[in-house]
mmCIF file of C-alpha atoms in Angstrom:
data_model
loop_
_atom_site.group_PDB
_atom_site.id
_atom_site.type_symbol
_atom_site.label_atom_id
_atom_site.label_comp_id
_atom_site.label_asym_id
_atom_site.label_seq_id
_atom_site.Cartn_x
_atom_site.Cartn_y
_atom_site.Cartn_z
ATOM 1 C CA MET A 1 28.959 -36.010 -58.398
ATOM 2 C CA ILE A 2 30.300 -39.474 -57.521
ATOM 3 C CA LEU A 3 28.697 -41.410 -54.671
ATOM 4 C CA VAL A 4 31.229 -43.394 -52.635
ATOM 5 C CA THR A 5 29.601 -45.890 -50.277
ATOM 6 C CA GLY A 6 31.888 -46.842 -47.404
ATOM 7 C CA GLY A 7 34.000 -43.767 -48.129
ATOM 8 C CA ALA A 8 34.949 -43.323 -44.465
ATOM 9 C CA GLY A 9 36.712 -46.689 -44.405
ATOM 10 C CA TYR A 10 40.227 -47.783 -45.315
ATOM 11 C CA ILE A 11 40.058 -48.352 -49.066
ATOM 12 C CA GLY A 12 37.097 -46.034 -49.608
ATOM 13 C CA SER A 13 38.874 -43.022 -48.089
ATOM 14 C CA HIS A 14 41.906 -43.457 -50.326
ATOM 15 C CA ASN A 15 39.570 -43.664 -53.286
ATOM 16 C CA VAL A 16 37.881 -40.395 -52.283
ATOM 17 C CA ILE A 17 41.289 -38.697 -52.397
ATOM 18 C CA ALA A 18 42.002 -40.205 -55.828
ATOM 19 C CA LEU A 19 38.630 -39.016 -57.135
ATOM 20 C CA LEU A 20 39.189 -35.502 -55.802
ATOM 21 C CA ASP A 21 42.631 -35.420 -57.384
ATOM 22 C CA ALA A 22 41.031 -36.507 -60.669
ATOM 23 C CA GLY A 23 38.621 -33.552 -60.508
ATOM 24 C CA TYR A 24 35.409 -35.196 -59.281
ATOM 25 C CA ASP A 25 32.957 -33.941 -56.660
ATOM 26 C CA VAL A 26 32.223 -36.651 -54.087
ATOM 27 C CA VAL A 27 29.493 -37.536 -51.623
ATOM 28 C CA ILE A 28 30.459 -40.093 -48.969
ATOM 29 C CA PHE A 29 27.753 -42.428 -47.661
ATOM 30 C CA ASP A 30 28.767 -44.398 -44.564
ATOM 31 C CA ASN A 31 27.132 -45.615 -41.355
ATOM 32 C CA LEU A 32 30.439 -45.138 -39.452
ATOM 33 C CA GLU A 33 30.267 -48.633 -37.953
ATOM 34 C CA LEU A 34 33.661 -49.435 -39.453
ATOM 35 C CA GLY A 35 34.565 -46.014 -40.867
ATOM 36 C CA HIS A 36 35.538 -42.944 -38.848
ATOM 37 C CA ILE A 37 34.127 -39.422 -38.661
ATOM 38 C CA GLU A 38 37.727 -38.219 -38.226
ATOM 39 C CA THR A 39 38.474 -39.649 -41.656
ATOM 40 C CA VAL A 40 35.468 -37.833 -43.117
ATOM 41 C CA ASN A 41 36.637 -34.551 -41.592
ATOM 42 C CA THR A 42 40.112 -35.074 -43.052
ATOM 43 C CA LEU A 43 38.651 -35.713 -46.497
ATOM 44 C CA LYS A 44 36.432 -32.644 -46.274
ATOM 45 C CA ASN A 45 39.457 -30.495 -45.466
ATOM 46 C CA ILE A 46 41.564 -31.721 -48.390
ATOM 47 C CA ASN A 47 39.596 -29.563 -50.861
ATOM 48 C CA SER A 48 41.633 -30.921 -53.771
ATOM 49 C CA LYS A 49 41.226 -28.663 -56.814
ATOM 50 C CA GLY A 50 38.344 -26.928 -55.050
ATOM 51 C CA LYS A 51 36.091 -29.976 -55.386
ATOM 52 C CA VAL A 52 33.131 -30.683 -53.129
ATOM 53 C CA VAL A 53 33.078 -33.396 -50.455
ATOM 54 C CA ASP A 54 29.729 -34.008 -48.770
ATOM 55 C CA PHE A 55 28.956 -36.630 -46.136
ATOM 56 C CA ILE A 56 25.659 -38.347 -45.452
ATOM 57 C CA LYS A 57 25.419 -40.816 -42.595
ATOM 58 C CA GLY A 58 23.238 -43.773 -43.405
ATOM 59 C CA ASP A 59 22.964 -47.531 -43.777
ATOM 60 C CA LEU A 60 22.375 -49.371 -47.042
ATOM 61 C CA GLN A 61 20.085 -51.789 -45.218
ATOM 62 C CA ASN A 62 17.684 -48.866 -44.812
ATOM 63 C CA LEU A 63 16.303 -48.074 -48.280
ATOM 64 C CA GLU A 64 15.157 -44.597 -47.277
ATOM 65 C CA ASP A 65 18.713 -43.708 -46.150
ATOM 66 C CA ILE A 66 20.209 -44.352 -49.559
ATOM 67 C CA LYS A 67 17.229 -42.844 -51.410
ATOM 68 C CA SER A 68 17.856 -39.585 -49.562
ATOM 69 C CA VAL A 69 21.326 -39.308 -51.105
ATOM 70 C CA PHE A 70 19.895 -39.347 -54.618
ATOM 71 C CA GLN A 71 17.242 -36.830 -53.579
ATOM 72 C CA LYS A 72 19.877 -34.412 -52.277
ATOM 73 C CA HIS A 73 22.493 -34.827 -55.029
ATOM 74 C CA LYS A 74 22.566 -35.389 -58.770
ATOM 75 C CA ILE A 75 24.628 -38.584 -58.787
ATOM 76 C CA ASP A 76 26.469 -39.492 -62.002
ATOM 77 C CA ALA A 77 28.047 -42.789 -60.903
ATOM 78 C CA VAL A 78 28.693 -44.921 -57.820
ATOM 79 C CA VAL A 79 31.830 -46.484 -56.361
ATOM 80 C CA HIS A 80 30.662 -49.135 -53.901
ATOM 81 C CA PHE A 81 32.864 -50.202 -50.976
ATOM 82 C CA ALA A 82 30.384 -50.580 -48.108
ATOM 83 C CA ALA A 83 30.557 -54.187 -46.867
ATOM 84 C CA TYR A 84 31.574 -56.453 -44.044
ATOM 85 C CA SER A 85 34.782 -58.245 -44.999
ATOM 86 C CA GLN A 86 36.081 -60.489 -42.201
ATOM 87 C CA VAL A 87 36.257 -64.037 -43.502
ATOM 88 C CA ALA A 88 36.090 -65.866 -40.149
ATOM 89 C CA GLU A 89 33.161 -63.759 -38.947
ATOM 90 C CA SER A 90 31.305 -64.379 -42.208
ATOM 91 C CA VAL A 91 31.443 -68.129 -41.589
ATOM 92 C CA LYS A 92 30.242 -67.772 -37.976
ATOM 93 C CA ASN A 93 27.499 -65.259 -38.757
ATOM 94 C CA PRO A 94 26.450 -65.585 -42.421
ATOM 95 C CA GLN A 95 23.131 -63.811 -41.890
ATOM 96 C CA LYS A 96 24.951 -60.609 -40.971
ATOM 97 C CA TYR A 97 26.906 -60.757 -44.239
ATOM 98 C CA TYR A 98 24.005 -61.636 -46.522
ATOM 99 C CA PHE A 99 21.842 -58.848 -45.119
ATOM 100 C CA ASN A 100 24.539 -56.179 -45.140
ATOM 101 C CA ASN A 101 26.483 -57.058 -48.275
ATOM 102 C CA VAL A 102 23.780 -58.464 -50.568
ATOM 103 C CA TYR A 103 20.553 -56.844 -49.350
ATOM 104 C CA GLY A 104 22.361 -53.534 -48.849
ATOM 105 C CA THR A 105 23.654 -53.654 -52.417
ATOM 106 C CA LEU A 106 20.171 -54.469 -53.739
ATOM 107 C CA ASN A 107 18.884 -51.314 -52.035
ATOM 108 C CA LEU A 108 21.703 -49.313 -53.603
ATOM 109 C CA LEU A 109 20.969 -50.685 -57.080
ATOM 110 C CA ARG A 110 17.263 -49.991 -56.612
ATOM 111 C CA ALA A 111 17.955 -46.366 -55.730
ATOM 112 C CA MET A 112 20.298 -46.083 -58.718
ATOM 113 C CA LEU A 113 17.684 -47.391 -61.153
ATOM 114 C CA GLU A 114 14.982 -45.128 -59.718
ATOM 115 C CA ASN A 115 17.260 -42.175 -60.430
ATOM 116 C CA ASP A 116 18.570 -43.379 -63.803
ATOM 117 C CA VAL A 117 22.141 -43.853 -62.561
ATOM 118 C CA LYS A 118 23.642 -46.724 -64.524
ATOM 119 C CA LYS A 119 27.373 -46.774 -63.804
ATOM 120 C CA ILE A 120 28.914 -48.501 -60.774
ATOM 121 C CA VAL A 121 32.430 -49.584 -59.809
ATOM 122 C CA PHE A 122 32.223 -52.439 -57.322
ATOM 123 C CA SER A 123 34.764 -53.446 -54.698
ATOM 124 C CA SER A 124 34.960 -57.209 -55.151
ATOM 125 C CA THR A 125 37.616 -59.660 -53.988
ATOM 126 C CA ALA A 126 39.927 -62.489 -54.968
ATOM 127 C CA ALA A 127 37.979 -64.502 -52.365
ATOM 128 C CA THR A 128 35.420 -65.149 -55.111
ATOM 129 C CA TYR A 129 37.940 -67.549 -56.691
ATOM 130 C CA GLY A 130 38.250 -69.823 -53.655
ATOM 131 C CA GLU A 131 41.066 -72.371 -53.594
ATOM 132 C CA PRO A 132 43.435 -71.691 -56.506
ATOM 133 C CA VAL A 133 43.414 -74.210 -59.333
ATOM 134 C CA TYR A 134 46.434 -72.457 -60.873
ATOM 135 C CA VAL A 135 48.570 -69.356 -60.315
ATOM 136 C CA PRO A 136 48.865 -66.614 -61.283
ATOM 137 C CA ILE A 137 45.075 -66.316 -61.051
ATOM 138 C CA ASP A 138 43.491 -64.657 -64.087
ATOM 139 C CA GLU A 139 39.881 -63.571 -64.552
ATOM 140 C CA LYS A 140 38.997 -66.861 -66.266
ATOM 141 C CA HIS A 141 39.839 -68.812 -63.114
ATOM 142 C CA PRO A 142 36.791 -70.674 -61.713
ATOM 143 C CA GLN A 143 34.889 -68.706 -59.062
ATOM 144 C CA VAL A 144 34.156 -71.162 -56.261
ATOM 145 C CA PRO A 145 34.305 -69.191 -52.988
ATOM 146 C CA ILE A 146 34.890 -71.186 -49.820
ATOM 147 C CA ASN A 147 33.540 -68.704 -47.262
ATOM 148 C CA THR A 148 30.418 -66.581 -46.842
ATOM 149 C CA TYR A 149 32.260 -63.317 -47.476
ATOM 150 C CA GLY A 150 33.443 -64.515 -50.889
ATOM 151 C CA LYS A 151 29.977 -65.916 -51.635
ATOM 152 C CA THR A 152 28.309 -62.557 -50.959
ATOM 153 C CA LYS A 153 30.705 -60.776 -53.297
ATOM 154 C CA LEU A 154 30.198 -63.339 -56.067
ATOM 155 C CA MET A 155 26.434 -63.145 -55.588
ATOM 156 C CA ILE A 156 26.604 -59.374 -56.071
ATOM 157 C CA GLU A 157 28.696 -59.828 -59.223
ATOM 158 C CA ASN A 158 26.012 -62.172 -60.592
ATOM 159 C CA ILE A 159 23.263 -59.716 -59.666
ATOM 160 C CA MET A 160 25.117 -56.981 -61.522
ATOM 161 C CA ASP A 161 25.249 -59.150 -64.637
ATOM 162 C CA ASP A 162 21.467 -59.533 -64.472
ATOM 163 C CA TYR A 163 20.965 -55.784 -63.923
ATOM 164 C CA ASP A 164 23.132 -55.048 -66.935
ATOM 165 C CA LYS A 165 21.109 -57.356 -69.184
ATOM 166 C CA ALA A 166 17.728 -56.229 -67.873
ATOM 167 C CA TYR A 167 18.251 -52.534 -67.128
ATOM 168 C CA GLY A 168 21.471 -51.479 -68.839
ATOM 169 C CA LEU A 169 23.193 -50.833 -65.508
ATOM 170 C CA ARG A 170 26.891 -51.215 -66.347
ATOM 171 C CA SER A 171 29.433 -52.253 -63.742
ATOM 172 C CA VAL A 172 33.134 -52.819 -63.289
ATOM 173 C CA ARG A 173 34.045 -55.356 -60.605
ATOM 174 C CA LEU A 174 37.531 -55.037 -59.186
ATOM 175 C CA ARG A 175 38.822 -58.175 -57.486
ATOM 176 C CA TYR A 176 41.461 -57.245 -54.926
ATOM 177 C CA PHE A 177 44.254 -59.382 -53.637
ATOM 178 C CA ASN A 178 46.069 -58.314 -50.407
ATOM 179 C CA VAL A 179 45.794 -54.546 -49.897
ATOM 180 C CA ALA A 180 48.528 -52.746 -47.954
ATOM 181 C CA GLY A 181 49.921 -49.300 -47.228
ATOM 182 C CA ALA A 182 48.489 -45.858 -46.520
ATOM 183 C CA ASP A 183 48.206 -42.413 -48.048
ATOM 184 C CA SER A 184 51.692 -41.180 -48.951
ATOM 185 C CA LYS A 185 50.877 -37.798 -47.336
ATOM 186 C CA ASN A 186 49.801 -39.547 -44.106
ATOM 187 C CA ARG A 187 46.258 -38.175 -44.193
ATOM 188 C CA VAL A 188 44.340 -41.477 -44.072
ATOM 189 C CA GLY A 189 45.260 -45.111 -43.554
ATOM 190 C CA GLU A 190 44.200 -48.499 -42.240
ATOM 191 C CA TRP A 191 42.216 -48.114 -39.021
ATOM 192 C CA HIS A 192 40.350 -51.228 -37.938
ATOM 193 C CA ASP A 193 39.232 -52.430 -34.512
ATOM 194 C CA PRO A 194 39.973 -55.240 -34.244
ATOM 195 C CA GLU A 195 42.757 -55.270 -36.815
ATOM 196 C CA THR A 196 43.008 -58.597 -38.632
ATOM 197 C CA HIS A 197 45.591 -57.880 -41.341
ATOM 198 C CA LEU A 198 49.181 -59.046 -41.071
ATOM 199 C CA ILE A 199 51.161 -55.886 -41.869
ATOM 200 C CA PRO A 200 49.373 -53.382 -39.590
ATOM 201 C CA ASN A 201 49.380 -55.916 -36.751
ATOM 202 C CA ILE A 202 53.139 -56.408 -37.102
ATOM 203 C CA LEU A 203 53.651 -52.644 -37.106
ATOM 204 C CA LYS A 204 51.303 -52.080 -34.155
ATOM 205 C CA SER A 205 53.325 -54.519 -32.088
ATOM 206 C CA THR A 206 56.436 -52.365 -32.397
ATOM 207 C CA PHE A 207 54.665 -49.608 -30.448
ATOM 208 C CA SER A 208 53.417 -51.812 -27.631
ATOM 209 C CA GLY A 209 56.514 -53.423 -26.169
ATOM 210 C CA GLY A 210 56.777 -56.128 -28.784
ATOM 211 C CA LYS A 211 54.801 -59.251 -29.498
ATOM 212 C CA THR A 212 55.794 -62.713 -30.610
ATOM 213 C CA PHE A 213 54.081 -63.476 -33.901
ATOM 214 C CA GLN A 214 53.129 -66.946 -35.007
ATOM 215 C CA MET A 215 54.260 -68.075 -38.445
ATOM 216 C CA PHE A 216 52.196 -70.996 -39.711
ATOM 217 C CA GLY A 217 54.144 -73.347 -41.919
ATOM 218 C CA THR A 218 57.670 -73.131 -43.274
ATOM 219 C CA ASP A 219 57.507 -76.184 -45.529
ATOM 220 C CA TYR A 220 55.358 -74.906 -48.395
ATOM 221 C CA PRO A 221 56.622 -75.388 -51.973
ATOM 222 C CA THR A 222 57.626 -71.707 -52.221
ATOM 223 C CA LYS A 223 60.895 -69.768 -52.436
ATOM 224 C CA ASP A 224 61.501 -69.858 -48.659
ATOM 225 C CA GLY A 225 58.915 -72.363 -47.433
ATOM 226 C CA THR A 226 56.339 -69.793 -46.248
ATOM 227 C CA CYS A 227 53.071 -68.775 -47.894
ATOM 228 C CA VAL A 228 53.266 -66.263 -50.723
ATOM 229 C CA ARG A 229 50.683 -63.508 -51.205
ATOM 230 C CA ASP A 230 50.232 -60.648 -53.665
ATOM 231 C CA TYR A 231 50.351 -57.294 -51.813
ATOM 232 C CA ILE A 232 48.846 -54.373 -53.719
ATOM 233 C CA ASN A 233 49.371 -50.796 -52.520
ATOM 234 C CA VAL A 234 46.182 -48.989 -51.513
ATOM 235 C CA GLU A 235 47.018 -45.872 -53.557
ATOM 236 C CA ASP A 236 47.642 -48.015 -56.632
ATOM 237 C CA LEU A 237 44.306 -49.678 -55.888
ATOM 238 C CA ALA A 238 42.552 -46.297 -55.687
ATOM 239 C CA SER A 239 43.951 -45.240 -59.047
ATOM 240 C CA ALA A 240 42.406 -48.360 -60.597
ATOM 241 C CA HIS A 241 38.955 -47.272 -59.407
ATOM 242 C CA VAL A 242 39.334 -43.896 -61.099
ATOM 243 C CA LEU A 243 40.387 -45.615 -64.321
ATOM 244 C CA ALA A 244 37.440 -48.013 -64.026
ATOM 245 C CA LEU A 245 35.091 -45.056 -63.616
ATOM 246 C CA LYS A 246 36.538 -43.356 -66.703
ATOM 247 C CA TYR A 247 36.213 -46.661 -68.568
ATOM 248 C CA LEU A 248 32.461 -46.654 -67.843
ATOM 249 C CA GLU A 249 32.154 -42.952 -68.680
ATOM 250 C CA ASN A 250 33.695 -43.707 -72.066
ATOM 251 C CA GLY A 251 31.047 -46.318 -72.786
ATOM 252 C CA GLY A 252 32.895 -49.404 -71.569
ATOM 253 C CA ALA A 253 30.824 -52.565 -71.156
ATOM 254 C CA THR A 254 30.314 -54.402 -67.866
ATOM 255 C CA ASN A 255 33.629 -56.019 -66.964
ATOM 256 C CA TYR A 256 35.818 -57.383 -64.169
ATOM 257 C CA PHE A 257 39.502 -57.095 -63.360
ATOM 258 C CA ASN A 258 42.043 -58.516 -60.941
ATOM 259 C CA LEU A 259 44.000 -55.952 -58.951
ATOM 260 C CA GLY A 260 47.368 -57.268 -57.850
ATOM 261 C CA THR A 261 51.037 -56.881 -58.682
ATOM 262 C CA ASN A 262 51.501 -60.148 -60.578
ATOM 263 C CA GLU A 263 54.246 -60.848 -58.039
ATOM 264 C CA GLY A 264 54.255 -62.369 -54.587
ATOM 265 C CA ASN A 265 55.960 -61.849 -51.254
ATOM 266 C CA SER A 266 56.369 -64.592 -48.693
ATOM 267 C CA VAL A 267 55.459 -64.271 -45.029
ATOM 268 C CA LYS A 268 59.181 -64.263 -44.187
ATOM 269 C CA GLU A 269 59.754 -61.436 -46.666
ATOM 270 C CA VAL A 270 56.948 -59.379 -45.115
ATOM 271 C CA PHE A 271 58.469 -59.749 -41.652
ATOM 272 C CA SER A 272 61.927 -58.870 -42.961
ATOM 273 C CA ALA A 273 60.561 -55.790 -44.717
ATOM 274 C CA CYS A 274 58.773 -54.688 -41.537
ATOM 275 C CA GLU A 275 61.977 -55.091 -39.532
ATOM 276 C CA LYS A 276 63.873 -53.124 -42.152
ATOM 277 C CA VAL A 277 61.381 -50.227 -42.144
ATOM 278 C CA THR A 278 60.940 -50.059 -38.363
ATOM 279 C CA GLY A 279 64.525 -50.860 -37.413
ATOM 280 C CA LYS A 280 63.171 -53.267 -34.788
ATOM 281 C CA ASN A 281 63.486 -56.994 -34.284
ATOM 282 C CA ILE A 282 60.154 -58.837 -34.428
ATOM 283 C CA PRO A 283 60.246 -62.236 -32.649
ATOM 284 C CA LEU A 284 58.630 -65.201 -34.380
ATOM 285 C CA ASP A 285 57.173 -68.466 -33.155
ATOM 286 C CA VAL A 286 57.061 -71.030 -35.961
ATOM 287 C CA LYS A 287 53.978 -73.263 -35.979
ATOM 288 C CA PRO A 288 52.778 -76.073 -38.276
ATOM 289 C CA ARG A 289 50.693 -75.264 -41.334
ATOM 290 C CA ARG A 290 47.102 -74.112 -40.889
ATOM 291 C CA GLU A 291 44.483 -76.101 -42.761
ATOM 292 C CA GLY A 292 43.151 -74.248 -45.786
ATOM 293 C CA ASP A 293 46.093 -71.892 -46.342
ATOM 294 C CA PRO A 294 47.071 -72.084 -50.039
ATOM 295 C CA ALA A 295 50.811 -71.997 -50.684
ATOM 296 C CA THR A 296 50.608 -69.197 -53.260
ATOM 297 C CA LEU A 297 48.019 -66.583 -54.241
ATOM 298 C CA ILE A 298 49.171 -64.238 -56.992
ATOM 299 C CA ALA A 299 47.111 -62.159 -59.416
ATOM 300 C CA ASP A 300 47.473 -62.147 -63.145
ATOM 301 C CA ASN A 301 46.874 -58.418 -63.797
ATOM 302 C CA LYS A 302 47.370 -58.409 -67.567
ATOM 303 C CA LYS A 303 43.718 -57.638 -68.294
ATOM 304 C CA ALA A 304 43.671 -54.522 -66.078
ATOM 305 C CA LYS A 305 46.855 -53.303 -67.745
ATOM 306 C CA GLU A 306 45.503 -53.810 -71.249
ATOM 307 C CA ASP A 307 41.884 -52.673 -70.800
ATOM 308 C CA LEU A 308 42.174 -50.012 -68.093
ATOM 309 C CA GLY A 309 45.740 -48.854 -68.663
ATOM 310 C CA TRP A 310 46.441 -49.542 -64.992
ATOM 311 C CA PHE A 311 49.924 -50.355 -63.736
ATOM 312 C CA PRO A 312 50.793 -50.876 -60.046
ATOM 313 C CA GLU A 313 53.763 -48.683 -59.154
ATOM 314 C CA LYS A 314 54.559 -49.038 -55.457
ATOM 315 C CA SER A 315 56.689 -51.732 -53.841
ATOM 316 C CA LEU A 316 56.039 -53.724 -50.681
ATOM 317 C CA ASP A 317 58.667 -51.623 -48.863
ATOM 318 C CA GLU A 318 56.830 -48.437 -49.880
ATOM 319 C CA SER A 319 53.533 -49.866 -48.645
ATOM 320 C CA ILE A 320 55.048 -50.829 -45.313
ATOM 321 C CA SER A 321 56.765 -47.460 -44.960
ATOM 322 C CA THR A 322 53.539 -45.477 -45.421
ATOM 323 C CA ALA A 323 51.651 -47.903 -43.177
ATOM 324 C CA TYR A 324 54.295 -47.412 -40.482
ATOM 325 C CA SER A 325 54.003 -43.621 -40.709
ATOM 326 C CA TRP A 326 50.247 -43.952 -40.332
ATOM 327 C CA GLU A 327 50.513 -46.294 -37.339
ATOM 328 C CA SER A 328 52.933 -43.822 -35.738
ATOM 329 C CA LYS A 329 50.356 -41.062 -36.196
ATOM 330 C CA LEU A 330 47.531 -43.186 -34.744
ATOM 331 C CA THR A 331 49.664 -44.131 -31.745
ATOM 332 C CA GLU A 332 50.655 -40.532 -31.068
ATOM 333 C CA ASN A 333 47.061 -39.320 -31.376
ATOM 334 C CA CYS A 334 45.968 -42.035 -28.973
ATOM 335 C CA LYS A 335 48.552 -40.899 -26.433
ATOM 336 C CA LEU A 336 47.362 -37.305 -26.794
ATOM 337 C CA GLY A 337 43.727 -38.381 -26.531
ATOM 338 C CA VAL A 338 42.944 -37.002 -29.977
#
């Protein structure tokens, strides 16, 4: 049985599907603050290969909540997604992020040790690197986060190193770049309120009478003058977690990997791709650069390819297409009051 914390959320739910498809039983632990009970019900009904999906509502900040999971189930390993992740909010309210992300993880690790569970795959972030010194960014790049969110994730990575040395608790930390897309069968997808990510916000606007988007900076030293980011498909991302879990099951040592495509798409390219998929014109208002926006953020994913055997397969157009199908479903359900 694999415990998936935050399994009712965006990335966690896709990972639950990938685990089920790989033949694992899963228990989802989520407080439903950011996740959705509708997502849990969908996952329970998938019944991939006859595997079990259980759900326990709880909060990692409450030690007894997470202890109860280990009392109810024989947990073999953990995949840990549960965290707050909005950069701007983390700067305005750091206490919220340190308590939830760091203290919550400490409670999880405590419960794991008390039950002799010593394998965890951790959802980390490229935000631990901070401002890029060079690109593509490999795993040897300095980790100097510039916001509280990135600091909490790096702190957890450091804690996991200590727990490995002291207790033999092995971890794989997966550092994501920009995640995009939805389940190719349209069962789960990105569902945030408020939504802060570029692609779903562009797509949402096409259902609400249109919206003029602001594009910040067209004079960067990039292929078309706009910022370049590395967009990784959420299903490709989920497959990496399964491979990381198998890596630990096969005796792999504590490790860390970038998850990205090793390629980048500019802001202009993202808008063009969204217009292509939706068949709609999306008006733009060009603004000067925003302070702190790096010109280019691209992952070097060579290590994940070599050590995990992971290869991203889906294109930006495929990610936008599945995201658009999901947004269409959300909009229709909203109209029907579902």
